[in-house]
Coordinates of C-alpha atoms in Angstrom, one line a residue:
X1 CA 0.0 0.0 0.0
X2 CA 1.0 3.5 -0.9
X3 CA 0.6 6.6 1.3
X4 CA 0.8 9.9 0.5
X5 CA 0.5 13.1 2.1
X6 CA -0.1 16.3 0.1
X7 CA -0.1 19.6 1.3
X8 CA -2.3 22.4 -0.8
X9 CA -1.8 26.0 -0.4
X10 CA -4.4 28.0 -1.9
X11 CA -5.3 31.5 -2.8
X12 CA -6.9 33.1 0.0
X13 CA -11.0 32.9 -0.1
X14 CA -11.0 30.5 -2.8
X15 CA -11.1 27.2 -0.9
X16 CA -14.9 27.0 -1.9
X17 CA -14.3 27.0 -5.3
X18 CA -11.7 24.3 -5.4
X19 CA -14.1 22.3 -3.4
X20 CA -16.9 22.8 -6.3
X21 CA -14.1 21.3 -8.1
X22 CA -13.1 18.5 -5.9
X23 CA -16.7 17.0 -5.7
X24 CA -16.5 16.1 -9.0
X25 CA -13.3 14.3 -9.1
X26 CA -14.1 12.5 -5.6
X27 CA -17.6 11.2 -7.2
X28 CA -15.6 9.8 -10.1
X29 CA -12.6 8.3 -8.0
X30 CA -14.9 6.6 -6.2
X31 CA -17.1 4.9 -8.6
X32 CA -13.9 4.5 -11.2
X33 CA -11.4 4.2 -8.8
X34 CA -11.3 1.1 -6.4
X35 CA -8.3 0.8 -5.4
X36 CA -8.0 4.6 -4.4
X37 CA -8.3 3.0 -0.8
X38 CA -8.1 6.6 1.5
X39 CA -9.1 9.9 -0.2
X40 CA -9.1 12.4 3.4
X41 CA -8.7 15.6 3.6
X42 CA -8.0 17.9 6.7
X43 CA -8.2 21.9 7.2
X44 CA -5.9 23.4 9.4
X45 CA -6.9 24.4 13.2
X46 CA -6.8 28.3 12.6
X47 CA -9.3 28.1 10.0
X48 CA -11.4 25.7 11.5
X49 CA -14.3 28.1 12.6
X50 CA -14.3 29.4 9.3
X51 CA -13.2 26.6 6.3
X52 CA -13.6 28.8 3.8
X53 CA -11.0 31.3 4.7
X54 CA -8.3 28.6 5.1
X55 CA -4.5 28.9 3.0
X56 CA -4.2 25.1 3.2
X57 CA -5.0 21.8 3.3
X58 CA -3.5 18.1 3.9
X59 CA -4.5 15.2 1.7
X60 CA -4.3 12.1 3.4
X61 CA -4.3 9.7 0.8
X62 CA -3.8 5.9 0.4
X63 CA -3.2 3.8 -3.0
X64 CA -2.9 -0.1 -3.3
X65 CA 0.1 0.0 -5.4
X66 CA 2.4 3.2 -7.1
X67 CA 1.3 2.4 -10.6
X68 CA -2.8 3.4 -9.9
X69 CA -1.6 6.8 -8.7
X70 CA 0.5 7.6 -11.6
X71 CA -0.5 5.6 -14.0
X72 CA -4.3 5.4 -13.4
X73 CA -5.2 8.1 -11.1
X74 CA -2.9 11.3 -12.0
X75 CA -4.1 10.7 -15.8
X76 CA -7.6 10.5 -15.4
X77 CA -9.8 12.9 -17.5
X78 CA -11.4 14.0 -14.3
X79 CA -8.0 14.9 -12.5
X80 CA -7.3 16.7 -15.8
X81 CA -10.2 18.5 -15.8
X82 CA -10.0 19.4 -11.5
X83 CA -6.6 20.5 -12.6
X84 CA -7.7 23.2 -15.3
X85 CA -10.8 24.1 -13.2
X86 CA -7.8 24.7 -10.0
X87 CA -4.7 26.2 -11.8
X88 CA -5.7 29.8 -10.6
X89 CA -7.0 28.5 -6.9
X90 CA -3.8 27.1 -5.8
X91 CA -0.9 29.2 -5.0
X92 CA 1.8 26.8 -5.2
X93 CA 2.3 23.4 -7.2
X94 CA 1.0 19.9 -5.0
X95 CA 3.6 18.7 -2.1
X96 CA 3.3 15.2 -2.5
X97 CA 5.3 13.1 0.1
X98 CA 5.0 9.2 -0.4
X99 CA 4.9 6.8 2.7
X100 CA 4.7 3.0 3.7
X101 CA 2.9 2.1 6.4
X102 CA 4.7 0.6 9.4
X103 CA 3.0 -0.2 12.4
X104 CA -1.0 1.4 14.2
X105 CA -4.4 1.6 12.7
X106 CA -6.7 3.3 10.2
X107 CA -10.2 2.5 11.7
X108 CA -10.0 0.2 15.0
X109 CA -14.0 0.5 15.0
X110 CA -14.6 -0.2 11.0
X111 CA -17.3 2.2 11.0
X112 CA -15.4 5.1 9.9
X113 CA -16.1 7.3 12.3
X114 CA -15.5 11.2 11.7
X115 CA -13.0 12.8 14.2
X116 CA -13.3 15.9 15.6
X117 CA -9.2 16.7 15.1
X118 CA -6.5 15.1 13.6
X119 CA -2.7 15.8 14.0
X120 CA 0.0 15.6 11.3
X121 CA 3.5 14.8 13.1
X122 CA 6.7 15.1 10.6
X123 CA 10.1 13.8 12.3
X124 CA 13.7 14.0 10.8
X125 CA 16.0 11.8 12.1
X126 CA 20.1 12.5 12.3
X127 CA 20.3 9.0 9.6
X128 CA 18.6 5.9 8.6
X129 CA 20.3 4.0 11.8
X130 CA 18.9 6.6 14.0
X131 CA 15.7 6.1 12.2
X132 CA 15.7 2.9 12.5
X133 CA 16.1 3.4 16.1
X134 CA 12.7 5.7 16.6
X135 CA 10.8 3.3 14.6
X136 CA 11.3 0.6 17.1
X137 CA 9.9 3.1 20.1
X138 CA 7.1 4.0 18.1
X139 CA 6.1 0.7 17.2
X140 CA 6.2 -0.2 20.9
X141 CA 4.0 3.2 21.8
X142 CA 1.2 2.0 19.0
X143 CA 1.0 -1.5 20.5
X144 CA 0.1 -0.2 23.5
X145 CA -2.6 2.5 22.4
X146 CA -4.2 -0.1 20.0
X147 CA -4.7 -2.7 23.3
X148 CA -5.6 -0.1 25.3
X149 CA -8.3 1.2 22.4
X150 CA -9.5 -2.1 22.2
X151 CA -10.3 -2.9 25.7
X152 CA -11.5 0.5 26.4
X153 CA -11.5 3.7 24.1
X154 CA -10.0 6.6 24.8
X155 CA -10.6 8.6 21.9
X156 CA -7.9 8.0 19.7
X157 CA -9.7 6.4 16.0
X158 CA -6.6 6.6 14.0
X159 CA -2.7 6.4 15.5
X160 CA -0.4 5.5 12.2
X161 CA 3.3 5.4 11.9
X162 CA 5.0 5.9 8.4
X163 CA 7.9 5.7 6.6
X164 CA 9.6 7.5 4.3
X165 CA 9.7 6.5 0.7
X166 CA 11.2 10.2 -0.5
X167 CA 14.2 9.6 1.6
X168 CA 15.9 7.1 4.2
X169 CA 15.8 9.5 7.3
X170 CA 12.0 11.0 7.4
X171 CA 8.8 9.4 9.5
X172 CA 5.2 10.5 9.9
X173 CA 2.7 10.3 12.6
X174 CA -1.3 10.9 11.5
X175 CA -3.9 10.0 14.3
X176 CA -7.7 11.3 14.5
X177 CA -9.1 12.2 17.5
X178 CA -12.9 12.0 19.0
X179 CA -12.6 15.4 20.2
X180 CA -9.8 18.0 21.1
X181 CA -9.7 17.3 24.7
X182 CA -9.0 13.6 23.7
X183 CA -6.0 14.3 21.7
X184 CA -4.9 17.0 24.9
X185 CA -5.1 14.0 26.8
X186 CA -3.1 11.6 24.7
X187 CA -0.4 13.8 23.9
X188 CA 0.5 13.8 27.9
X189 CA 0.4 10.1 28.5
X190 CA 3.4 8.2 30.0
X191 CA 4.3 6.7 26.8
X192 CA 4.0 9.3 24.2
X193 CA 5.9 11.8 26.8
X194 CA 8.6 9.2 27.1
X195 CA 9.1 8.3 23.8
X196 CA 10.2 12.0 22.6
X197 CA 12.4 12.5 25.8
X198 CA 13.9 9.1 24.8
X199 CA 14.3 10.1 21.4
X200 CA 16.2 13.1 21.5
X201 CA 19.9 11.7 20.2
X202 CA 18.0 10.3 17.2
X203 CA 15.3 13.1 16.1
X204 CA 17.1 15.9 14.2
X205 CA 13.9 17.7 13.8
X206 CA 9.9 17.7 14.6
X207 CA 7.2 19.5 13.7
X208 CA 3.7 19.0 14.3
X209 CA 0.3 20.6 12.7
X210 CA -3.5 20.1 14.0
X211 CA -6.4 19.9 11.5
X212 CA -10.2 19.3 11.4
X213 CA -12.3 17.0 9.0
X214 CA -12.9 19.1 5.8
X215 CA -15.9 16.8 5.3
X216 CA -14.8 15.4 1.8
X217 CA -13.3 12.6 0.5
X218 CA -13.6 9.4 2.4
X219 CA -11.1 7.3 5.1
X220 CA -11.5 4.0 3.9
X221 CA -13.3 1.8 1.9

C-alpha cells in the first residue's frame, strides 16, 4: 500500500471554489477508482471556525500500489479536468510526500467514524540508523494505544506510523481524534511523553500541525 500526504496552499478565499471542483473528481474516483483506498482531507486548526477562509490543506491519501496513482489516477480525464478548473485556486504546485505504512491503525471501529481533530506529526531523524532506532519506540508506543483502544477507548480512532519513501531518514505520525480534549489527553500520557524525551539523540527535527475534518473525501473503503 502506498501513502501519501499532500499539502495544498491556496489562494486566500477560494477554498470554496476548489471544493466545487473536488466534488466532481471524488464522485468519479470513487465509482472508477477502487483501489483509491483513503481519499481524506484535513483543514488546518486556525481556519477551523471558518473553512472557507483557510490557506491550506492536507491530503491524506492511500493507493494499493504506485502504478494506480501515476498511471491510473494522476491521468484520469477527471483529474485533468479538477486540474484546469484549480490552476488559478492554488498558489503553489501539490507537495506530494510518499509513505509506507509501518506499524498502528486506520479504523479500530470499522465504522469510519469522523474525528473531531487530527494531527500531522513530521520527524527528521540525524540518519537511517537513528531512524531505524525511533521506529522501534514507536512501534512499541502503538502497540500499546491499539490494546488499550480495544479494551477501552479513549478517543484515539486513527494512530499511524510511516515511513519514508522520498528519503531514508524522514517518518510521519497521522492520528484522529474523538474530540480535542481527547488528543490533549493523549499527547501527555506516560508513553508518548517518554518516547520523545527518549528520542532526543536520534530526532534531528519535529514538527507538528493540528487539522479538522474538511468533510470530503472518504477514510477507507
Amino acid at each position: 500500500m502506498l501513502y501519501l500526504f499532500l499539502n495544498c496552499n491556496l489562494v486566500p478565499d477560494r477554498y470554496d471554489d476548489w471544493k466545487e471542483a473536488f466534488v466532481d473528481l471524488a464522485d468519479y474516483v470513487w465509482k472508477n477508482e477502487p483501489m483509491t483506498m483513503t481519499y481524506y482531507m484535513g483543514i488546518p486548526l486556525d481556519y477551523a471556525e471558518n473553512i472557507s477562509k483557510t490557506t491550506s490543506m492536507l491530503a491524506f491519501e492511500a493507493y494499493e500500489t504506485r502504478e494506480h496513482l501515476y498511471q491510473t489516477h494522476l491521468n484520469s480525464a477527471a483529474m485533468s479536468l479538477c486540474l484546469s478548473k484549480t490552476s488559478d485556486i492554488m498558489s503553489t504546485g501539490i507537495d506530494i510526500s510518499h509513505y509506507t505504512a509501518i506499524t498502528g491503525f486506520l479504523s479500530l471501529s470499522g465504522d469510519k467514524r469522523e474525528c473531531q481533530v487530527m494531527q500531522d506529526t513530521r520527524i527528521v531523524c540525524f540518519s537511517p540508523s537513528k531512524r531505524a532506532l525511533v521506529l522501534l519506540k514507536l512501534k512499541a508506543v502503538a502497540e500499546l494505544v491499539e490494546i488499550e483502544e480495544k479494551e477501552q477507548s479513549k478517543g484515539v480512532l486513527t494512530y499511524m506510523v510511516f515511513e519514508s519513501l522520498d528519503d531514508e531518514t524522514g517518518l510521519r505520525i497521522f492520528g484522529r481524534f474523538a474530540d480535542k480534549p481527547r488528543m490533549e489527553e493523549f499527547l501527555r500520557r506516560k508513553e508518548v511523553v517518554e518516547f520523545w524525551l527518549r528520542s532526543k539523540d536520534e530526532v534531528k527535527s519535529m514538527e507538528c500541525r493540528g487539522y479538522v475534518p474538511s468533510g470530503n473525501g472518504w477514510l477507507c473503503r
